[in-house]
Each structure stands twice: as structure tokens, then as C-alpha cells.
Amino acid sequence: MTTAIFDPRDSQYKTPYGAVPCGAKITVTLRPDRSEKFSACSLVLFEEFADAYWEQPLTLAGEETGRTLFTGSYDAPDQPELIWYGFHLRRENGEDAWLGKNGFCQEKEIAFWQQTVYDGTLSTPDWFGRGVTYQIFPDRFRRTAVPDPAGMLGNRVVHQNWDEGMEYLPNAEGEIQNRDFFGGNLAGVEEKLEYLKYLGVNTLYFCPIFEADSNHRYNTGDYETIDPMLGTEEDFRRLCEKAHALGIRVMLDGVFNHTGSNSRYFNINGEYPGQGAFQSQKSPYYPWYAFLFWPHRYDAWWGIKTLPAVNETCPSYMDYIIRGKDSIIRRWLRSGADAWRLDVADELPDDFIAQIRTAMMEEKPDSFLLGEVWEDGSNKIAYDQRRQYLLGRETHGLMNYPFRVAALAYLLGGPAEDFTEAMETIRENYPRPAFYSAMNLLGTHDTPRVLTLLGTGPSEPPMDRTARAEYRMTAEERERGLQLLRAAAVLLFAFPGSPMVYYGDEAGMEGFEDPFNRGTFPWGHEDQALQKHFALLGKLRNVRVSMQSGDLRWLWARGHVLAFAREEEAEITVAILNVGSETEELSFPWPKHLAADALSGQQFVAVQDRMTIRVPGMDCMLLI
């Protein structure tokens, strides 16, 4: 087996584990079977950003239990880098062999291992990864009154009844305009701060709150103005002050890859005073956009004409968003925000992101920068460029969609071994500060509701949009979904990184894809048992340091059963999940005499420093 020859996750073969800071010494040891008769070995290294390729001979260090040992060290470069490495061996008869993740192979077929090298001189605020995040879609969380849309940007329609369905069908031109509003506002969030504190929330992540003519507000109209349906800048400042008093920080959504066509910058409808780029080539905003033929043909995000793309490297745009004394990044931090989440970070230049981080460090040193990336962010290629989000100079952390993909696959019947392998890959590739600062999630405004996914399982959703809008799970589907969601929440809250709850998931909200996942919060109709489960997990996350920053150790990963420990000094928390239908038994080391399940209160006794647990089907535990 390849793992008996080299395993980068085992200290017998490689130290230190995983990503390393610039300049660190990395030691590798290869252990091929003696029968292979290898007489020489070199470490093959390729530094991607430096475009440097070389071989470094390893020392023949003797034999051990029938294996030949080759060992050596090299120094990581003094600049952030992605290193790809494998091994070149030579047998006593002069024959060459190559070893990579795919085993012994021909040179051209080798699959290299990844070594992440990051700038470790810049610190990462630890408050985000320790705490619980709650995502709010502002129009749908809570309103204090039915708003009057008169005089507001765009042709808005307001639902009088908070509980009615949203519009979801395209208009005569085939467009879904998202112009129907329910009127959720900042005052409504302020009104529910105590509820959020009850859930254990430490960070409020808001979908865009700046003026825009859609209910999602990802088509920014004015970065300097809170959408009047949400409130005013004074309302935002007051909300931040009251949240801070409760130990809750505020994260804003920064949509900087594109603006709305109906904005003060583009102004396609002429609703703003002054001239936008659509109206005049002399507009100060004209250089921000890429016109193929002015004014009607222009670059737009994914070709959506209401979302004209901006040129982020335009000096005046960078000054406005980042560099200026009163830039958008800076002014909203001064107004009370503590963090920014970068929408579509894949489509923002590396230097643009790095300058945002620099501005944030200057304005509020303890502020946090999160990026929206859906894959492994350590090696992501976007627009033919290898990205550097996590190499220490750009984002502090990323949205952990790989966690969601692996967790849902396991919860819906996949083997626990696949989940651990997926997460070990992320842990190995990410710098430790980034791994512990990931935003772990089960659902967002861009995905179907997790309860619906878990309850309906592998069955295909209805093809017709009206059928999907009206679909409600059967009692059997909902019960299955709730059982699995309880287990999913344990996994979410116990895993390294900030557990993020999409508003209403804790209340039992259902729904397929956008916009059906963006219903109004069901105040007065919540699933109270589920709420209590999330609140208990939030409380445990806030009081148990092992759940906040403890080391991760896998205890069991077989079939439907997953167990892992979080350890910080003498404190241990163990999450156990059984998502199969049958009772399963597992055994693992336990250094104390007793353990208690924090969810049920049940106690267990260890025998000779081992704990044996029988876990019923579709159940979960959190041992402390």
C-alpha cells in the first residue's frame, strides 16, 4: 500500500503536519519495502508561483522492519507558495520509479501531493472561528411594520401578509425580478437580539443591506446608503451597539464584483441624480465598466444585464471601495460592522482582496475578512489563475462549502469514511488559522433548505416551479428530516470552524432552491423542540473551549457511524452520530471514569480507560 510507503498525515513520514508558514523546515521520510531494492531516492518539488522545478536527493537512512528508509528536509520558501511534490526512486539495477498519491507510476502519470506555504506573520482574529454565526436574509427575518414603498428605488410590491408565499414566476419577458418585498428591517433584527443570544449567536452575517431595487439586494444601487426599507445608518449603528453589548458582532456582505444596472453608478433607469456610466462617457463611473458598444452592450456578471460587472483594478473604483479615507470598506467598519464577507470572491483579483484586508487591518485591526468560495480554497483555479485566498495575505477564512457537500453526502447514506477523508484533505491543505476560521454551513440563501434536503432524501424535486413552491414534506419525510437535522447540527457545532445557521433552519423551515429557500421566518409557528436543540448546542459551543478551539481527533468512521473528539488541555468533547437505521456499538479511549451525554443527560462508565457506547439508529450524542 502507498500509505505504508508514505503518508503525509502521519508524523512518521512527514513533519510538520499540513500547511506550514514561510521558511519552515519540512522533513519527509519514505519507507518502501526492502524487496523493491531501491538504492536511491529524490524528492521531486514544483513551486507553482515561482515556476521552479527540481529534485532534492534524500539520504539512505538504513532499514527498519523490512523497509528501506530514505529521509531528508527542505526549507519552505520565504514567500507564500503552493508546492507540489512526489518521489523519484532508482532500483539497484538502474530502473527508475515514480511515487505519487496514485502509487507507483510513470513520470508523466504522477499525481503530486500538495504542500501549502503561507505567510504566518499576519494574525487571524480568533473570535470568528470560536463562535456561532447566524445568517439573515434581511427582507425575510422580522419586520416591525408594513412598509410603504412609495419613493423607494425600483417598482416594489410589498406583501401585506407576512406568512404568504413569495413571487417566483418570470414576467412576460422571462425575467424573475425579485421586486416583491415583505419588509423585514433592521429594527426587527434589533427586536430579536435576545432571541439570537438565546441561540448562542456570536456573529450576525447579513445578506446585503445597501440600497437596491431587488429583495435580495445583490444588485447594489448605492453602497453608501442603507436600503430605506431596512432603515437608516443611524438604525444600523444602534443595532451594532446593542449587538455588541450582548457579545454579538456584525458581518456585512460586500458585493464588489458588480453593481446593479439601476444604481447611482450605472443609472440605466435614470432614477439617481447625476450621470451614470450608462448615460455619459464623461461620468466619473464610466471607467468602472467594460462596454463592448456603449451604452447597451457591456460586460455583466454571468451575462445578467441587470448586474453590470465592474473593473476592480480601476484606480477610482479601488479608491472608492478600499483605499480612500472614507472608502466603503472603512466607513461601514467605523459605523459598527466587525467583518466583511466577499461575495463571489472567485471573481475578485487577488490584489483587490489583499488591499481590502490591509484597509481593514488599518481601520479595525480585529476585523475579519471572509470569502465566498465553493471548493477547496487552497488550490482553487478561477479564470485560469491559481488563487491565493488562504496564503496569509488575503481572506482570513472561507465559507466551507466542502463541509456541506461532505456532511450531506454522509447524512444521506454515504460512508463516514468519505466524510473524514474530505475533511482531512481540507485540514491538510488549509493553514491552521484558516481551517479554524472557516464558516461551516449546511445551507445558505443559495442552497435548498437543509431540512427539505434531508427529509426528501435522494428523491428528485418536482420539475414544475409551482409544484416546488407549494410542496410541503409529508409527515414521514419531515420526521426523517428532523432526526437527521438534529444529528447534522451536532456535527456542525462540534466541528472546527464557526458553525453557521441560516435563519429559520433552527425553526424547521422548508423549501427548495431560490427563492423557495427565502421564506419569511415563521414567528409563532416554530418547531420549538428543534429550536431548543440548536440553543443547547449554541450554549455548549459558548462555554466549552474544546468545541471552540480544541484539536480534532477522529475516533470512529465506519459506515453510518461517525465519532470525533475535540480536545483542549484536559477538556474533551466527543460528537457521535449514527445516521443508519440500526443500533451500532463503538469503542474508543476515554481517560476518565465517567462521561455524560450533554443532549440527553445519560451517563456512561469507562472500563479500563475505554468507553463502549451503543448508539441507536438515527441518533446522536455529545459526550462531555
XYZ file of C-alpha atoms in Angstrom:
624
model
C 0.000 0.000 0.000
C 1.119 3.528 -0.762
C 0.275 4.627 2.785
C 2.857 2.159 4.139
C 5.470 3.823 1.931
C 4.498 7.463 2.527
C 1.605 9.124 4.348
C 1.822 12.921 4.647
C -0.723 12.892 7.501
C 1.483 10.653 9.669
C 4.403 12.194 11.568
C 6.484 9.086 10.821
C 6.553 10.201 7.200
C 6.227 13.994 7.236
C 6.613 16.793 9.759
C 5.133 19.199 10.417
C 1.575 18.210 9.529
C -0.221 20.088 6.767
C 0.330 23.680 5.715
C 3.427 25.483 7.013
C 4.447 29.120 7.359
C 7.104 30.585 5.078
C 10.615 29.449 5.946
C 9.558 26.367 7.910
C 11.682 23.227 7.714
C 9.807 20.250 6.266
C 11.078 16.715 6.829
C 9.946 13.709 4.815
C 10.683 10.001 5.193
C 9.960 7.336 2.602
C 9.613 3.661 3.626
C 9.465 1.379 0.556
C 9.555 -2.358 1.034
C 13.100 -3.754 1.009
C 12.097 -6.252 -1.671
C 11.687 -3.366 -4.123
C 15.508 -2.984 -3.979
C 15.617 0.790 -4.161
C 19.109 2.227 -3.778
C 18.414 5.960 -4.194
C 15.508 8.372 -3.825
C 14.898 12.045 -4.571
C 12.115 14.357 -3.511
C 10.587 15.987 -6.606
C 9.343 19.524 -5.972
C 7.484 22.069 -8.081
C 6.851 25.597 -6.761
C 3.857 26.808 -8.755
C 4.036 30.577 -8.343
C 7.819 30.684 -8.698
C 7.605 28.196 -11.598
C 10.555 26.282 -10.169
C 11.048 22.516 -10.552
C 13.842 20.491 -9.017
C 14.839 17.236 -7.357
C 16.393 17.014 -3.920
C 18.218 13.779 -3.014
C 17.142 12.019 0.156
C 19.555 10.239 2.459
C 19.558 6.461 2.669
C 18.993 6.063 6.427
C 19.158 2.288 6.742
C 16.442 -0.287 7.218
C 13.531 -0.757 9.607
C 11.266 -3.832 9.882
C 11.854 -4.924 6.329
C 11.693 -1.444 4.841
C 14.348 0.813 3.367
C 14.355 4.333 4.840
C 15.077 7.482 2.817
C 14.827 10.806 4.648
C 15.617 14.475 4.212
C 14.477 18.033 4.841
C 13.951 21.168 2.836
C 13.128 24.753 3.741
C 9.827 26.225 2.627
C 10.297 29.355 0.509
C 10.191 32.785 2.129
C 7.132 33.790 0.074
C 3.662 32.160 0.072
C 3.632 29.240 -2.313
C 1.909 26.065 -3.439
C 4.423 23.245 -3.659
C 3.575 20.023 -5.485
C 5.765 17.074 -4.607
C 6.360 13.388 -5.254
C 9.283 10.964 -5.258
C 11.748 9.686 -7.845
C 13.336 6.352 -6.887
C 16.022 4.225 -8.519
C 16.456 0.479 -8.120
C 19.754 -1.324 -7.785
C 19.509 -2.373 -11.446
C 19.233 1.268 -12.533
C 15.481 1.187 -13.203
C 13.536 4.382 -12.365
C 10.243 4.510 -10.471
C 7.961 7.405 -9.530
C 5.693 7.637 -6.493
C 2.729 9.940 -6.039
C -0.721 9.914 -4.467
C -1.720 7.377 -7.116
C 1.064 4.960 -6.134
C 3.960 3.840 -8.302
C 3.577 5.111 -11.848
C 5.282 6.561 -14.892
C 6.734 10.048 -14.543
C 4.050 11.652 -16.695
C 1.276 9.976 -14.691
C 2.342 11.056 -11.217
C -0.309 12.715 -9.010
C 1.526 15.095 -6.708
C 0.853 15.802 -3.077
C 0.144 19.407 -2.086
C 2.190 21.448 0.356
C 0.674 24.818 1.265
C 3.133 27.524 2.369
C 1.562 30.646 3.858
C 2.586 33.961 5.357
C 2.323 33.342 9.079
C 3.320 36.852 10.149
C -0.217 38.287 9.862
C -2.564 37.239 12.633
C -6.119 35.954 12.267
C -8.743 37.217 14.752
C -9.841 34.157 16.703
C -13.281 35.418 17.731
C -14.966 34.347 14.497
C -13.928 30.699 14.424
C -14.745 30.228 18.092
C -18.303 31.484 17.898
C -21.674 30.748 16.282
C -22.745 32.638 13.141
C -26.330 33.329 12.111
C -27.159 34.355 8.535
C -30.032 36.745 7.987
C -31.767 37.450 4.688
C -32.894 40.921 5.800
C -36.216 41.173 3.944
C -37.495 37.921 5.455
C -36.348 37.768 9.085
C -38.518 40.224 11.043
C -40.497 43.394 10.360
C -41.829 45.922 12.803
C -44.423 47.409 10.417
C -45.689 47.013 6.857
C -43.552 49.470 4.845
C -44.776 51.933 2.236
C -42.578 51.560 -0.871
C -43.537 54.954 -2.305
C -40.474 56.926 -3.327
C -38.113 53.955 -2.931
C -35.821 52.710 -5.676
C -37.472 50.496 -8.288
C -41.005 49.295 -8.741
C -41.534 47.494 -5.441
C -44.500 45.455 -4.293
C -44.995 44.818 -0.579
C -46.771 41.767 0.832
C -49.283 42.779 3.457
C -49.404 39.276 4.938
C -46.079 38.140 6.418
C -46.960 34.459 6.008
C -47.949 34.414 2.334
C -45.812 32.966 -0.448
C -43.311 34.972 -2.446
C -43.408 35.646 -6.183
C -41.437 33.088 -8.153
C -42.698 33.061 -11.738
C -40.962 35.024 -14.531
C -42.622 38.050 -16.082
C -43.671 38.403 -19.719
C -40.024 38.966 -20.714
C -38.964 35.753 -18.957
C -37.245 37.580 -16.099
C -37.607 36.934 -12.370
C -37.168 40.425 -10.987
C -37.385 39.776 -7.237
C -39.308 43.006 -6.724
C -41.724 41.655 -4.109
C -40.804 42.621 -0.556
C -42.039 41.549 2.861
C -40.459 44.445 4.700
C -38.053 42.831 7.132
C -35.943 45.576 8.659
C -33.041 46.354 10.995
C -35.418 47.317 13.785
C -36.894 43.839 13.535
C -33.459 42.281 13.961
C -32.819 44.565 16.932
C -36.111 43.417 18.407
C -34.910 39.789 18.223
C -31.364 40.204 19.531
C -32.258 38.454 22.767
C -33.600 35.512 20.762
C -30.319 35.344 18.840
C -28.401 35.495 22.096
C -30.562 32.609 23.363
C -29.379 30.615 20.329
C -25.777 31.304 21.320
C -25.096 33.536 18.314
C -21.816 35.479 18.352
C -21.815 36.824 14.778
C -24.684 38.163 12.690
C -23.989 37.741 8.967
C -26.284 39.938 6.887
C -27.008 39.406 3.225
C -26.659 42.832 1.532
C -28.284 45.735 3.331
C -27.385 48.555 0.922
C -29.961 50.249 -1.283
C -31.053 48.120 -4.241
C -34.272 47.529 -6.159
C -34.442 43.762 -5.527
C -35.379 41.896 -2.356
C -32.004 40.103 -2.305
C -30.049 43.361 -2.813
C -27.098 41.713 -4.559
C -27.567 44.322 -7.314
C -26.260 47.255 -5.287
C -27.757 50.648 -6.049
C -25.774 52.726 -3.557
C -23.008 51.410 -1.300
C -23.279 54.496 0.887
C -26.941 54.109 1.818
C -28.821 51.516 3.864
C -31.876 50.472 1.876
C -34.658 52.686 3.262
C -36.974 49.709 3.651
C -34.440 48.318 6.131
C -33.828 51.591 7.945
C -31.136 54.227 8.181
C -27.470 54.397 9.004
C -28.491 55.508 12.488
C -30.585 52.316 12.791
C -27.571 50.278 11.721
C -25.304 51.977 14.234
C -27.804 51.406 17.023
C -28.219 47.758 16.051
C -24.444 47.253 16.126
C -24.166 48.924 19.530
C -26.892 46.761 21.041
C -25.478 43.621 19.422
C -22.009 44.433 20.754
C -23.438 44.886 24.234
C -24.680 41.281 24.001
C -21.336 39.993 22.703
C -22.579 39.728 19.105
C -20.517 41.049 16.190
C -21.811 42.057 12.755
C -20.642 40.866 9.321
C -21.682 42.692 6.155
C -21.932 41.254 2.649
C -19.645 43.074 0.216
C -20.768 42.725 -3.409
C -17.848 44.327 -5.244
C -17.624 42.335 -8.479
C -20.696 44.011 -9.960
C -23.279 46.670 -9.222
C -26.920 46.956 -10.158
C -27.757 48.464 -13.544
C -30.261 50.584 -11.621
C -27.610 52.227 -9.461
C -26.110 55.660 -8.946
C -23.010 54.346 -10.755
C -24.618 52.847 -13.895
C -28.043 54.533 -13.637
C -29.715 52.750 -16.545
C -33.183 53.950 -15.475
C -32.120 57.478 -14.539
C -33.543 57.103 -11.019
C -30.465 58.671 -9.424
C -29.444 62.301 -9.821
C -26.283 62.879 -11.812
C -24.958 60.903 -14.734
C -24.085 57.257 -14.502
C -21.911 55.257 -16.884
C -24.939 54.321 -18.987
C -25.804 57.962 -19.556
C -22.455 59.560 -20.288
C -18.925 58.535 -21.144
C -17.862 61.557 -19.123
C -19.411 60.112 -15.972
C -16.843 59.523 -13.214
C -18.191 55.973 -13.089
C -17.718 55.209 -16.777
C -14.185 53.731 -16.310
C -15.607 51.252 -13.806
C -17.410 49.264 -16.507
C -16.396 47.426 -19.682
C -18.586 48.472 -22.604
C -18.428 46.491 -25.821
C -20.609 49.076 -27.537
C -21.686 51.910 -25.288
C -24.217 52.152 -23.805
C -26.268 48.981 -24.416
C -23.615 46.261 -24.706
C -21.465 45.752 -21.650
C -19.834 43.031 -19.584
C -22.229 41.667 -16.966
C -21.963 39.056 -14.243
C -22.851 35.724 -15.844
C -24.412 37.725 -18.682
C -27.222 39.061 -16.456
C -27.781 42.571 -17.801
C -29.081 43.928 -14.502
C -25.666 43.126 -12.958
C -23.027 45.075 -14.926
C -19.549 43.836 -13.963
C -17.004 46.343 -12.702
C -13.298 46.577 -13.416
C -11.972 46.086 -9.894
C -8.489 47.301 -10.859
C -9.776 50.716 -11.953
C -7.940 53.167 -9.644
C -11.016 55.296 -8.909
C -13.057 52.184 -8.072
C -10.346 50.889 -5.745
C -10.184 54.282 -4.061
C -13.953 54.326 -3.613
C -14.288 50.794 -2.271
C -10.969 50.324 -0.441
C -8.216 52.917 -0.395
C -9.904 56.230 0.277
C -10.067 57.687 3.782
C -13.850 57.251 3.697
C -13.924 54.167 1.476
C -16.876 51.787 1.661
C -14.804 49.181 3.492
C -13.652 51.695 6.087
C -16.811 53.734 6.665
C -19.040 50.766 7.499
C -16.437 49.371 9.876
C -16.490 52.765 11.579
C -20.286 52.596 11.636
C -20.199 49.404 13.681
C -19.505 46.445 11.386
C -16.839 43.976 12.516
C -16.378 41.852 9.397
C -16.885 41.689 5.655
C -17.926 38.678 3.595
C -16.804 38.960 -0.041
C -19.452 37.834 -2.492
C -18.099 35.778 -5.444
C -14.517 36.030 -4.197
C -13.502 33.845 -7.169
C -14.135 36.823 -9.412
C -12.176 39.393 -7.408
C -8.470 39.885 -8.208
C -6.030 38.670 -5.571
C -4.580 42.169 -5.134
C -8.063 43.630 -4.665
C -8.744 41.185 -1.827
C -5.313 41.784 -0.292
C -5.884 45.545 -0.278
C -9.262 45.075 1.411
C -7.542 43.113 4.178
C -4.896 45.830 4.555
C -7.553 48.549 4.815
C -9.473 46.508 7.387
C -6.362 45.951 9.495
C -5.671 49.686 9.443
C -9.249 50.682 10.254
C -10.186 47.964 12.761
C -7.306 45.540 13.493
C -9.617 42.900 14.991
C -11.986 42.836 11.991
C -12.471 39.636 9.996
C -12.469 39.011 6.226
C -14.399 36.013 4.835
C -14.545 34.875 1.203
C -17.284 33.079 -0.698
C -15.556 30.097 -2.334
C -17.409 26.854 -3.012
C -14.441 24.490 -3.379
C -11.129 23.772 -1.663
C -9.867 27.341 -1.474
C -6.223 26.374 -1.042
C -5.805 25.240 -4.647
C -8.760 26.829 -6.462
C -8.241 27.853 -10.077
C -10.555 30.624 -11.248
C -10.350 32.156 -14.708
C -7.165 30.169 -15.417
C -5.377 31.532 -12.358
C -4.427 29.691 -9.197
C -5.873 31.746 -6.367
C -4.141 32.764 -3.146
C -7.057 33.412 -0.778
C -5.598 31.424 2.108
C -1.875 32.109 1.822
C -1.940 34.622 4.670
C -2.400 37.961 2.922
C -5.985 37.886 1.669
C -9.014 36.363 3.410
C -8.844 35.135 6.997
C -11.251 32.304 6.190
C -13.708 30.973 3.612
C -17.255 29.664 3.504
C -16.766 25.926 3.955
C -18.963 24.514 1.209
C -16.789 21.351 1.072
C -18.002 20.676 4.633
C -21.612 20.990 3.471
C -21.098 18.672 0.499
C -19.369 16.002 2.590
C -21.780 16.299 5.524
C -24.909 15.987 3.368
C -23.445 13.035 1.488
C -22.808 11.264 4.808
C -26.159 12.204 6.337
C -27.986 10.892 3.266
C -26.341 7.478 3.436
C -22.746 7.848 2.285
C -19.934 6.221 4.277
C -18.497 8.100 7.228
C -15.046 7.308 5.837
C -15.728 9.631 2.882
C -16.604 12.495 5.203
C -13.397 12.116 7.206
C -11.301 11.886 4.033
C -12.866 15.064 2.613
C -12.315 16.981 5.842
C -8.777 15.653 6.312
C -7.963 16.960 2.838
C -9.191 20.412 3.822
C -7.400 20.279 7.175
C -4.170 19.222 5.496
C -4.352 21.872 2.761
C -5.548 24.857 4.813
C -3.316 26.821 7.182
C -4.466 26.051 10.711
C -5.797 29.608 11.301
C -7.891 29.346 8.114
C -9.200 25.859 8.967
C -10.336 27.083 12.378
C -11.797 30.247 10.820
C -13.918 28.529 8.180
C -17.632 29.284 8.081
C -19.140 25.784 8.270
C -22.634 25.555 6.873
C -25.476 23.238 5.947
C -27.442 25.753 3.929
C -27.478 29.376 2.751
C -29.602 31.692 0.637
C -28.018 29.971 -2.385
C -28.965 26.380 -1.474
C -32.176 24.470 -0.729
C -33.225 24.323 2.916
C -31.300 21.602 4.708
C -34.449 20.161 6.303
C -36.000 19.689 2.857
C -32.857 18.024 1.519
C -32.596 15.655 4.477
C -36.311 14.876 4.585
C -36.867 14.222 0.891
C -33.548 12.383 0.560
C -32.429 11.273 -2.896
C -35.843 11.753 -4.491
C -35.987 14.301 -7.300
C -37.892 17.530 -6.540
C -40.928 18.373 -8.663
C -39.916 19.783 -12.043
C -42.635 22.434 -12.116
C -41.828 25.674 -10.238
C -45.356 25.987 -8.919
C -45.224 22.431 -7.601
C -41.913 23.184 -5.870
C -43.326 26.383 -4.404
C -46.331 24.565 -2.974
C -44.527 21.390 -1.894
C -44.613 20.510 1.793
C -42.977 17.396 3.147
C -45.125 14.526 4.280
C -45.209 13.759 7.999
C -42.830 10.842 7.381
C -40.407 12.963 5.361
C -40.443 15.735 7.925
C -39.806 13.351 10.816
C -36.866 11.801 8.976
C -35.565 15.269 8.128
C -35.794 16.414 11.751
C -33.963 13.348 13.033
C -31.145 13.873 10.564
C -31.047 17.638 11.169
C -30.542 17.063 14.881
C -27.505 14.934 14.034
C -26.352 17.423 11.397
C -26.471 20.224 13.959
C -24.272 18.225 16.359
C -21.762 17.714 13.567
C -21.932 21.405 12.642
C -21.491 22.780 16.163
C -18.797 20.324 17.225
C -16.552 20.698 14.177
C -13.626 23.173 13.959
C -14.672 26.475 12.399
C -17.658 28.715 13.019
C -20.997 26.859 12.794
C -23.315 28.970 10.642
C -27.093 28.686 10.957
C -29.174 30.011 8.061
C -32.102 31.918 9.542
C -35.060 29.685 10.247
C -33.255 26.358 9.878
C -33.418 26.110 13.658
C -37.173 26.750 13.456
C -37.824 23.956 10.951
C -38.237 25.986 7.743
C -38.637 24.071 4.470
C -38.028 24.999 0.850
C -36.269 24.027 -2.349
C -33.897 26.345 -4.251
C -34.002 30.159 -4.512
C -36.468 31.752 -3.955
C -38.230 28.946 -2.084
C -35.410 28.863 0.496
C -36.039 32.532 1.312
C -39.400 32.428 3.033
C -40.346 34.601 5.980
C -39.338 33.466 9.456
C -42.301 31.589 10.969
C -42.700 33.603 14.167
C -45.211 31.864 16.381
C -45.053 28.643 14.351
C -41.508 27.468 15.092
C -40.547 23.885 15.813
C -39.764 24.556 19.468
C -38.034 21.226 20.103
C -35.645 21.897 17.247
C -35.053 25.442 18.490
C -34.144 24.124 21.929
C -31.729 21.634 20.360
C -29.931 24.407 18.465
C -29.946 26.657 21.537
C -28.381 23.916 23.675
C -25.670 23.365 21.087
C -25.074 27.112 20.929
C -24.725 27.278 24.699
C -22.300 24.355 24.736
C -20.261 25.957 21.971
C -20.003 29.143 24.026
C -18.938 27.525 27.297
C -16.739 24.643 26.111
C -13.308 25.743 24.937
C -12.712 22.315 23.389
C -15.590 22.944 20.964
C -14.237 26.396 20.137
C -10.556 25.760 19.507
C -9.722 22.195 20.512
C -7.668 19.825 18.405
C -9.569 17.415 16.192
C -9.103 13.655 16.609
C -11.097 11.045 14.692
C -12.341 8.184 16.874
C -14.620 6.195 14.587
C -15.650 6.381 10.944
C -17.337 3.240 9.681
C -20.417 3.113 7.517
C -23.225 5.089 9.160
C -21.318 5.864 12.373
C -19.025 8.841 12.886
C -17.298 9.935 16.089
C -14.630 12.538 16.697
C -13.118 14.299 19.676
C -12.304 17.946 20.262
C -9.621 18.353 22.922
C -8.250 21.442 24.660
C -5.933 20.694 27.564
C -7.950 18.497 29.972
C -11.348 19.205 28.387
C -12.749 16.679 25.896
C -15.933 16.803 23.829
C -16.912 13.847 21.655
C -19.529 14.037 18.906
C -21.148 10.729 17.933
C -23.577 10.264 15.033
C -25.407 7.190 13.813
C -27.421 8.049 10.711
C -28.320 4.427 9.914
C -31.475 2.634 10.980
C -29.821 0.052 13.256
C -28.221 0.379 16.705
C -24.407 0.399 16.417
C -21.685 -0.163 19.001
C -18.371 1.654 19.058
C -15.424 1.759 21.417
C -12.691 4.350 21.909
C -10.167 5.503 24.547
C -11.578 7.603 27.403
C -9.185 8.894 30.071
C -11.764 9.369 32.832
C -14.215 7.150 34.672
C -17.465 8.769 33.532
C -18.914 10.542 30.524
C -22.247 12.312 30.137
C -24.278 12.951 27.013
C -24.901 16.701 27.098
C -28.005 16.247 24.925
C -29.881 13.644 26.986
C -28.131 13.694 30.360
C -27.409 9.965 30.132
C -24.177 8.838 31.841
C -21.685 6.185 30.741
C -18.904 4.364 32.594
C -15.469 3.695 31.090
C -13.828 0.306 31.673
C -10.036 0.148 31.686
C -9.770 3.568 30.033
C -12.111 2.640 27.180
C -15.617 3.809 26.515
C -18.072 1.497 24.775
C -21.249 3.114 23.501
C -24.345 1.669 21.855
C -25.914 4.338 19.656
C -29.498 3.850 18.447
C -30.259 4.358 14.772
C -30.924 7.930 13.623
C -29.491 9.321 16.848
C -26.618 11.456 18.059
C -24.697 12.207 21.260
C -22.322 14.840 22.555
C -20.181 13.318 25.306
C -18.508 15.610 27.837
